[in-house]
GROMACS .gro file of C-alpha atoms in nm:
model
  336
    1UNK     CA    1  -0.858   6.863   2.665
    2UNK     CA    2  -0.593   6.801   2.866
    3UNK     CA    3  -0.595   6.406   2.926
    4UNK     CA    4  -0.609   6.396   2.557
    5UNK     CA    5  -0.320   6.613   2.479
    6UNK     CA    6  -0.106   6.355   2.669
    7UNK     CA    7  -0.290   6.058   2.476
    8UNK     CA    8  -0.191   6.229   2.172
    9UNK     CA    9   0.147   6.196   2.298
   10UNK     CA   10   0.123   5.838   2.298
   11UNK     CA   11   0.245   5.752   1.910
   12UNK     CA   12   0.510   5.477   1.958
   13UNK     CA   13   0.400   5.222   2.193
   14UNK     CA   14  -1.733   3.107   1.218
   15UNK     CA   15  -1.562   3.360   0.990
   16UNK     CA   16  -1.385   3.525   1.305
   17UNK     CA   17  -1.186   3.288   1.416
   18UNK     CA   18  -1.008   3.017   1.226
   19UNK     CA   19  -1.125   2.667   1.117
   20UNK     CA   20  -0.870   2.486   1.316
   21UNK     CA   21  -0.778   2.573   1.639
   22UNK     CA   22  -1.094   2.801   1.736
   23UNK     CA   23  -1.406   2.622   1.639
   24UNK     CA   24  -1.715   2.827   1.764
   25UNK     CA   25  -1.736   2.590   2.050
   26UNK     CA   26  -1.408   2.780   2.216
   27UNK     CA   27  -1.667   3.108   2.264
   28UNK     CA   28  -1.930   2.924   2.459
   29UNK     CA   29  -1.915   3.105   2.801
   30UNK     CA   30  -1.743   2.825   3.001
   31UNK     CA   31  -1.921   2.871   3.343
   32UNK     CA   32  -1.716   3.165   3.479
   33UNK     CA   33  -1.975   3.371   3.561
   34UNK     CA   34  -2.328   3.450   3.494
   35UNK     CA   35  -2.414   3.573   3.158
   36UNK     CA   36  -2.404   3.950   3.095
   37UNK     CA   37  -2.573   4.242   2.942
   38UNK     CA   38  -2.426   4.559   2.921
   39UNK     CA   39  -2.799   4.675   2.935
   40UNK     CA   40  -2.846   4.542   3.276
   41UNK     CA   41  -2.721   4.733   3.577
   42UNK     CA   42  -2.583   4.474   3.845
   43UNK     CA   43  -2.510   4.519   4.226
   44UNK     CA   44  -2.231   4.421   4.220
   45UNK     CA   45  -2.016   4.410   3.891
   46UNK     CA   46  -1.859   4.084   3.778
   47UNK     CA   47  -1.472   4.056   3.748
   48UNK     CA   48  -1.401   3.912   3.424
   49UNK     CA   49  -1.076   3.719   3.513
   50UNK     CA   50  -0.888   3.616   3.238
   51UNK     CA   51  -0.661   3.373   3.384
   52UNK     CA   52  -0.945   3.009   3.345
   53UNK     CA   53  -0.961   3.143   2.973
   54UNK     CA   54  -0.620   3.156   2.895
   55UNK     CA   55  -0.592   2.840   3.106
   56UNK     CA   56  -0.806   2.604   2.876
   57UNK     CA   57  -0.709   2.803   2.559
   58UNK     CA   58  -0.353   2.629   2.680
   59UNK     CA   59  -0.499   2.345   2.746
   60UNK     CA   60  -0.617   2.267   2.422
   61UNK     CA   61  -0.356   2.408   2.195
   62UNK     CA   62  -0.131   2.182   2.412
   63UNK     CA   63  -0.347   1.877   2.304
   64UNK     CA   64  -0.391   2.007   1.925
   65UNK     CA   65   0.005   2.021   1.953
   66UNK     CA   66  -0.003   1.636   2.033
   67UNK     CA   67  -0.198   1.552   1.745
   68UNK     CA   68   0.002   1.753   1.499
   69UNK     CA   69   0.304   1.502   1.609
   70UNK     CA   70   0.126   1.240   1.615
   71UNK     CA   71  -0.021   1.294   1.264
   72UNK     CA   72   0.351   1.432   1.111
   73UNK     CA   73   0.604   1.390   1.355
   74UNK     CA   74   0.640   1.768   1.366
   75UNK     CA   75   0.613   2.058   1.616
   76UNK     CA   76   0.458   2.442   1.580
   77UNK     CA   77   0.795   2.652   1.554
   78UNK     CA   78   0.778   3.022   1.655
   79UNK     CA   79   1.062   3.232   1.595
   80UNK     CA   80   1.135   3.616   1.787
   81UNK     CA   81   1.294   3.885   1.662
   82UNK     CA   82   1.402   4.111   1.945
   83UNK     CA   83   1.625   4.456   1.893
   84UNK     CA   84   1.748   4.707   2.158
   85UNK     CA   85   1.758   4.625   2.546
   86UNK     CA   86   1.441   4.772   2.655
   87UNK     CA   87   1.327   4.591   2.964
   88UNK     CA   88   0.970   4.606   2.879
   89UNK     CA   89   0.999   4.368   2.550
   90UNK     CA   90   1.255   4.197   2.738
   91UNK     CA   91   0.975   4.099   2.965
   92UNK     CA   92   0.708   4.053   2.702
   93UNK     CA   93   0.933   3.823   2.497
   94UNK     CA   94   1.007   3.564   2.786
   95UNK     CA   95   0.651   3.549   2.881
   96UNK     CA   96   0.580   3.433   2.521
   97UNK     CA   97   0.846   3.214   2.519
   98UNK     CA   98   0.781   3.027   2.850
   99UNK     CA   99   0.422   2.990   2.725
  100UNK     CA  100   0.532   2.833   2.384
  101UNK     CA  101   0.743   2.602   2.533
  102UNK     CA  102   0.452   2.466   2.825
  103UNK     CA  103   0.251   2.389   2.553
  104UNK     CA  104   0.507   2.204   2.285
  105UNK     CA  105   0.586   2.476   2.033
  106UNK     CA  106   0.953   2.509   1.940
  107UNK     CA  107   1.148   2.867   1.934
  108UNK     CA  108   1.411   3.054   1.802
  109UNK     CA  109   1.486   3.386   1.951
  110UNK     CA  110   1.741   3.624   1.759
  111UNK     CA  111   1.829   3.932   1.947
  112UNK     CA  112   2.018   4.212   1.771
  113UNK     CA  113   2.167   4.546   1.930
  114UNK     CA  114   2.057   4.880   1.963
  115UNK     CA  115   2.198   4.991   1.625
  116UNK     CA  116   2.113   4.739   1.438
  117UNK     CA  117   2.064   4.831   1.079
  118UNK     CA  118   1.740   4.788   0.871
  119UNK     CA  119   1.922   4.559   0.624
  120UNK     CA  120   2.057   4.352   0.920
  121UNK     CA  121   1.702   4.301   1.069
  122UNK     CA  122   1.534   4.261   0.720
  123UNK     CA  123   1.812   3.994   0.692
  124UNK     CA  124   1.716   3.790   0.967
  125UNK     CA  125   1.295   3.777   0.875
  126UNK     CA  126   1.367   3.678   0.553
  127UNK     CA  127   1.544   3.394   0.669
  128UNK     CA  128   1.259   3.297   0.906
  129UNK     CA  129   1.037   3.337   0.602
  130UNK     CA  130   1.222   3.058   0.413
  131UNK     CA  131   1.289   2.848   0.665
  132UNK     CA  132   1.030   2.526   0.699
  133UNK     CA  133   1.046   2.485   1.045
  134UNK     CA  134   0.920   2.798   1.146
  135UNK     CA  135   0.552   2.869   1.126
  136UNK     CA  136   0.532   3.199   1.334
  137UNK     CA  137   0.735   3.529   1.309
  138UNK     CA  138   0.731   3.785   1.593
  139UNK     CA  139   0.932   4.122   1.532
  140UNK     CA  140   0.902   4.253   1.901
  141UNK     CA  141   0.766   4.604   1.920
  142UNK     CA  142   0.834   4.910   1.958
  143UNK     CA  143   1.125   4.941   1.754
  144UNK     CA  144   1.394   5.156   1.793
  145UNK     CA  145   1.329   5.513   1.601
  146UNK     CA  146   1.595   5.506   1.301
  147UNK     CA  147   1.414   5.183   1.201
  148UNK     CA  148   1.111   5.177   0.981
  149UNK     CA  149   0.857   4.945   1.131
  150UNK     CA  150   0.618   4.941   0.876
  151UNK     CA  151   0.889   4.849   0.594
  152UNK     CA  152   0.998   4.571   0.879
  153UNK     CA  153   0.692   4.402   0.919
  154UNK     CA  154   0.601   4.414   0.542
  155UNK     CA  155   0.899   4.189   0.537
  156UNK     CA  156   0.729   3.926   0.706
  157UNK     CA  157   0.567   3.628   0.503
  158UNK     CA  158   0.189   3.692   0.512
  159UNK     CA  159   0.128   3.270   0.582
  160UNK     CA  160   0.411   3.306   0.923
  161UNK     CA  161   0.276   3.690   1.024
  162UNK     CA  162   0.110   3.509   1.375
  163UNK     CA  163   0.107   3.903   1.525
  164UNK     CA  164  -0.171   3.978   1.217
  165UNK     CA  165  -0.025   4.316   1.144
  166UNK     CA  166   0.092   4.246   0.798
  167UNK     CA  167  -0.118   4.476   0.558
  168UNK     CA  168  -0.251   4.164   0.409
  169UNK     CA  169  -0.380   4.046   0.691
  170UNK     CA  170  -0.472   4.378   0.855
  171UNK     CA  171  -0.673   4.465   0.474
  172UNK     CA  172  -0.873   4.155   0.508
  173UNK     CA  173  -0.973   4.193   0.847
  174UNK     CA  174  -1.162   4.477   0.724
  175UNK     CA  175  -1.322   4.369   0.425
  176UNK     CA  176  -1.652   4.209   0.428
  177UNK     CA  177  -1.615   3.852   0.227
  178UNK     CA  178  -1.250   3.841   0.317
  179UNK     CA  179  -1.062   3.659   0.591
  180UNK     CA  180  -0.733   3.736   0.743
  181UNK     CA  181  -0.480   3.435   0.776
  182UNK     CA  182  -0.442   3.565   1.125
  183UNK     CA  183  -0.595   3.842   1.382
  184UNK     CA  184  -0.383   4.022   1.596
  185UNK     CA  185  -0.372   3.863   1.981
  186UNK     CA  186  -0.458   4.149   2.167
  187UNK     CA  187  -0.827   4.219   1.989
  188UNK     CA  188  -0.889   3.858   1.942
  189UNK     CA  189  -0.808   3.787   2.327
  190UNK     CA  190  -1.042   4.110   2.403
  191UNK     CA  191  -1.352   3.969   2.172
  192UNK     CA  192  -1.275   3.598   2.318
  193UNK     CA  193  -1.300   3.714   2.682
  194UNK     CA  194  -1.673   3.884   2.645
  195UNK     CA  195  -1.782   3.561   2.443
  196UNK     CA  196  -1.694   3.391   2.699
  197UNK     CA  197  -1.844   3.582   2.986
  198UNK     CA  198  -2.166   3.576   2.766
  199UNK     CA  199  -2.139   3.963   2.677
  200UNK     CA  200  -2.358   4.074   2.444
  201UNK     CA  201  -2.207   4.246   2.126
  202UNK     CA  202  -2.455   4.229   1.832
  203UNK     CA  203  -2.648   4.574   1.795
  204UNK     CA  204  -2.464   4.694   2.078
  205UNK     CA  205  -2.281   5.027   2.096
  206UNK     CA  206  -1.942   4.978   2.151
  207UNK     CA  207  -1.664   5.245   2.208
  208UNK     CA  208  -1.291   5.153   2.194
  209UNK     CA  209  -1.034   5.459   2.299
  210UNK     CA  210  -0.738   5.434   2.118
  211UNK     CA  211  -0.674   5.329   1.727
  212UNK     CA  212  -0.329   5.181   1.722
  213UNK     CA  213  -0.270   4.905   1.483
  214UNK     CA  214  -0.171   4.654   1.765
  215UNK     CA  215  -0.492   4.692   1.952
  216UNK     CA  216  -0.688   4.997   1.899
  217UNK     CA  217  -0.777   4.957   1.505
  218UNK     CA  218  -0.783   4.583   1.488
  219UNK     CA  219  -1.026   4.583   1.788
  220UNK     CA  220  -1.314   4.808   1.612
  221UNK     CA  221  -1.272   4.580   1.281
  222UNK     CA  222  -1.316   4.279   1.471
  223UNK     CA  223  -1.640   4.458   1.720
  224UNK     CA  224  -1.797   4.570   1.354
  225UNK     CA  225  -1.750   4.207   1.238
  226UNK     CA  226  -1.941   4.077   1.585
  227UNK     CA  227  -2.204   4.357   1.446
  228UNK     CA  228  -2.129   4.582   1.696
  229UNK     CA  229  -2.217   4.993   1.627
  230UNK     CA  230  -1.844   5.102   1.671
  231UNK     CA  231  -1.723   5.468   1.764
  232UNK     CA  232  -1.339   5.536   1.751
  233UNK     CA  233  -1.173   5.804   1.970
  234UNK     CA  234  -0.825   5.941   1.966
  235UNK     CA  235  -0.639   6.227   2.041
  236UNK     CA  236  -0.858   6.464   1.824
  237UNK     CA  237  -1.179   6.331   1.955
  238UNK     CA  238  -1.414   6.603   2.112
  239UNK     CA  239  -1.589   6.551   2.425
  240UNK     CA  240  -1.495   6.171   2.463
  241UNK     CA  241  -1.659   6.184   2.782
  242UNK     CA  242  -1.971   6.243   2.635
  243UNK     CA  243  -1.945   5.994   2.352
  244UNK     CA  244  -1.834   5.744   2.614
  245UNK     CA  245  -2.103   5.767   2.853
  246UNK     CA  246  -2.358   5.626   2.571
  247UNK     CA  247  -2.162   5.296   2.540
  248UNK     CA  248  -2.293   4.969   2.638
  249UNK     CA  249  -1.901   4.826   2.621
  250UNK     CA  250  -1.579   5.044   2.624
  251UNK     CA  251  -1.239   4.895   2.531
  252UNK     CA  252  -0.976   5.127   2.634
  253UNK     CA  253  -0.573   5.114   2.548
  254UNK     CA  254  -0.375   5.432   2.569
  255UNK     CA  255  -0.125   5.382   2.779
  256UNK     CA  256  -0.312   5.704   3.050
  257UNK     CA  257  -0.286   5.564   3.368
  258UNK     CA  258  -0.689   5.635   3.507
  259UNK     CA  259  -0.789   5.823   3.191
  260UNK     CA  260  -1.160   5.656   3.185
  261UNK     CA  261  -1.311   5.846   3.507
  262UNK     CA  262  -1.640   5.668   3.626
  263UNK     CA  263  -1.839   5.993   3.520
  264UNK     CA  264  -1.725   5.850   3.160
  265UNK     CA  265  -1.918   5.489   3.171
  266UNK     CA  266  -2.293   5.440   3.136
  267UNK     CA  267  -2.400   5.270   3.453
  268UNK     CA  268  -2.432   4.882   3.393
  269UNK     CA  269  -2.166   4.887   3.096
  270UNK     CA  270  -1.921   4.655   3.065
  271UNK     CA  271  -1.517   4.796   3.029
  272UNK     CA  272  -1.236   4.584   2.883
  273UNK     CA  273  -0.879   4.771   3.034
  274UNK     CA  274  -0.640   4.650   2.812
  275UNK     CA  275  -0.398   4.923   2.932
  276UNK     CA  276  -0.077   4.815   3.127
  277UNK     CA  277   0.111   5.151   3.248
  278UNK     CA  278   0.366   5.129   3.537
  279UNK     CA  279   0.316   5.316   3.775
  280UNK     CA  280   0.525   5.405   4.079
  281UNK     CA  281   0.444   5.275   4.369
  282UNK     CA  282   0.731   5.252   4.708
  283UNK     CA  283   0.526   5.025   4.879
  284UNK     CA  284   0.573   4.730   4.591
  285UNK     CA  285   0.855   4.500   4.621
  286UNK     CA  286   0.981   4.642   4.237
  287UNK     CA  287   0.892   5.022   4.336
  288UNK     CA  288   0.585   5.023   4.078
  289UNK     CA  289   0.278   4.862   4.034
  290UNK     CA  290   0.057   4.789   3.673
  291UNK     CA  291  -0.248   4.993   3.634
  292UNK     CA  292  -0.454   5.008   3.322
  293UNK     CA  293  -0.648   5.300   3.155
  294UNK     CA  294  -0.972   5.297   3.385
  295UNK     CA  295  -1.007   5.426   3.746
  296UNK     CA  296  -1.098   5.054   3.842
  297UNK     CA  297  -1.160   5.117   4.191
  298UNK     CA  298  -1.448   5.356   4.143
  299UNK     CA  299  -1.519   5.218   3.772
  300UNK     CA  300  -1.633   4.843   3.968
  301UNK     CA  301  -1.929   5.095   4.113
  302UNK     CA  302  -2.083   5.182   3.805
  303UNK     CA  303  -2.058   4.921   3.555
  304UNK     CA  304  -2.189   4.558   3.561
  305UNK     CA  305  -1.865   4.436   3.430
  306UNK     CA  306  -1.501   4.499   3.412
  307UNK     CA  307  -1.155   4.326   3.366
  308UNK     CA  308  -0.873   4.374   3.651
  309UNK     CA  309  -0.547   4.511   3.562
  310UNK     CA  310  -0.348   4.270   3.585
  311UNK     CA  311  -0.537   3.944   3.479
  312UNK     CA  312  -0.786   4.026   3.264
  313UNK     CA  313  -0.686   4.062   2.899
  314UNK     CA  314  -0.318   4.008   2.950
  315UNK     CA  315  -0.325   3.604   2.998
  316UNK     CA  316  -0.555   3.563   2.718
  317UNK     CA  317  -0.318   3.749   2.495
  318UNK     CA  318  -0.048   3.514   2.486
  319UNK     CA  319  -0.307   3.218   2.399
  320UNK     CA  320  -0.427   3.414   2.127
  321UNK     CA  321   0.001   3.384   2.006
  322UNK     CA  322   0.021   3.004   2.075
  323UNK     CA  323  -0.317   2.964   1.860
  324UNK     CA  324  -0.240   3.164   1.600
  325UNK     CA  325   0.094   2.982   1.569
  326UNK     CA  326  -0.076   2.655   1.618
  327UNK     CA  327  -0.279   2.735   1.334
  328UNK     CA  328  -0.037   2.823   1.076
  329UNK     CA  329   0.185   2.496   1.138
  330UNK     CA  330  -0.162   2.278   1.079
  331UNK     CA  331  -0.194   2.527   0.767
  332UNK     CA  332   0.135   2.436   0.670
  333UNK     CA  333   0.133   2.019   0.659
  334UNK     CA  334  -0.229   2.083   0.519
  335UNK     CA  335  -0.428   1.955   0.807
  336UNK     CA  336  -0.825   2.098   0.959
   0.00000   0.00000   0.00000
């Protein structure tokens, strides 16, 4: 139960894809590895590397942007609002801006001080809502504690909510027969990676560890859209390891290094580790290394496929942001 107390303290931290950028053909396995079944136990686990997938998506997005410019004379625009001085937030934003510039998305960034008022932040978001050259808006999370994240997210126009966090988009994701304008980037990247590697999802038992709106909740909803049987584990779940041992697919994003031990995993399971945890490492140039939620070196001996950290889902997440921004621009200009 101790690990789940630690987990509980981390509180702030087609039909499926759009019919524009992501046609169903985008999710056909591209020869990245053999088709995987979580029912099979392989002698050596497949390492599900996200970098070639991210490269392919970015290449396709860049080509679509060239066609958009030829047809309209316009480029997609992404606005980023960054509050405070968190080093990790600044690093994430820089990665996003760099990726946008590489594919031809025009970017704007507003940096606000740590003590920024809520009214000031809402004014900035509202100005981007009104700007027709801005097709996507990101408010980098987490925000300082004196700001109401939910209220700020609600002020982002659903038509420009490329993070997919607005209640309208999250609600439509949860309801059968409805389609969100945007799917959150991290869950979308997770499912894309599974599909590209030929992992069976339909009818499989899937466990999602964590229930944040950024990853856990929306990943559970997305897996259900793919007809998986989904269990969501959280800090009040009793005997989580017992539930996880029955899972064909395990997805974790809770921010606890090595939480998921090999004895939590069913032989032959497929594991997507979405945790990003800095761990002290004096031998590293930066004094730390990045690790996931899963004990990788031991899990690889048990599972049939697993994502590395870093280099697994992360690169695909940013590519999905580019895709969502392009989709928004095409929708704004009436292109399909």
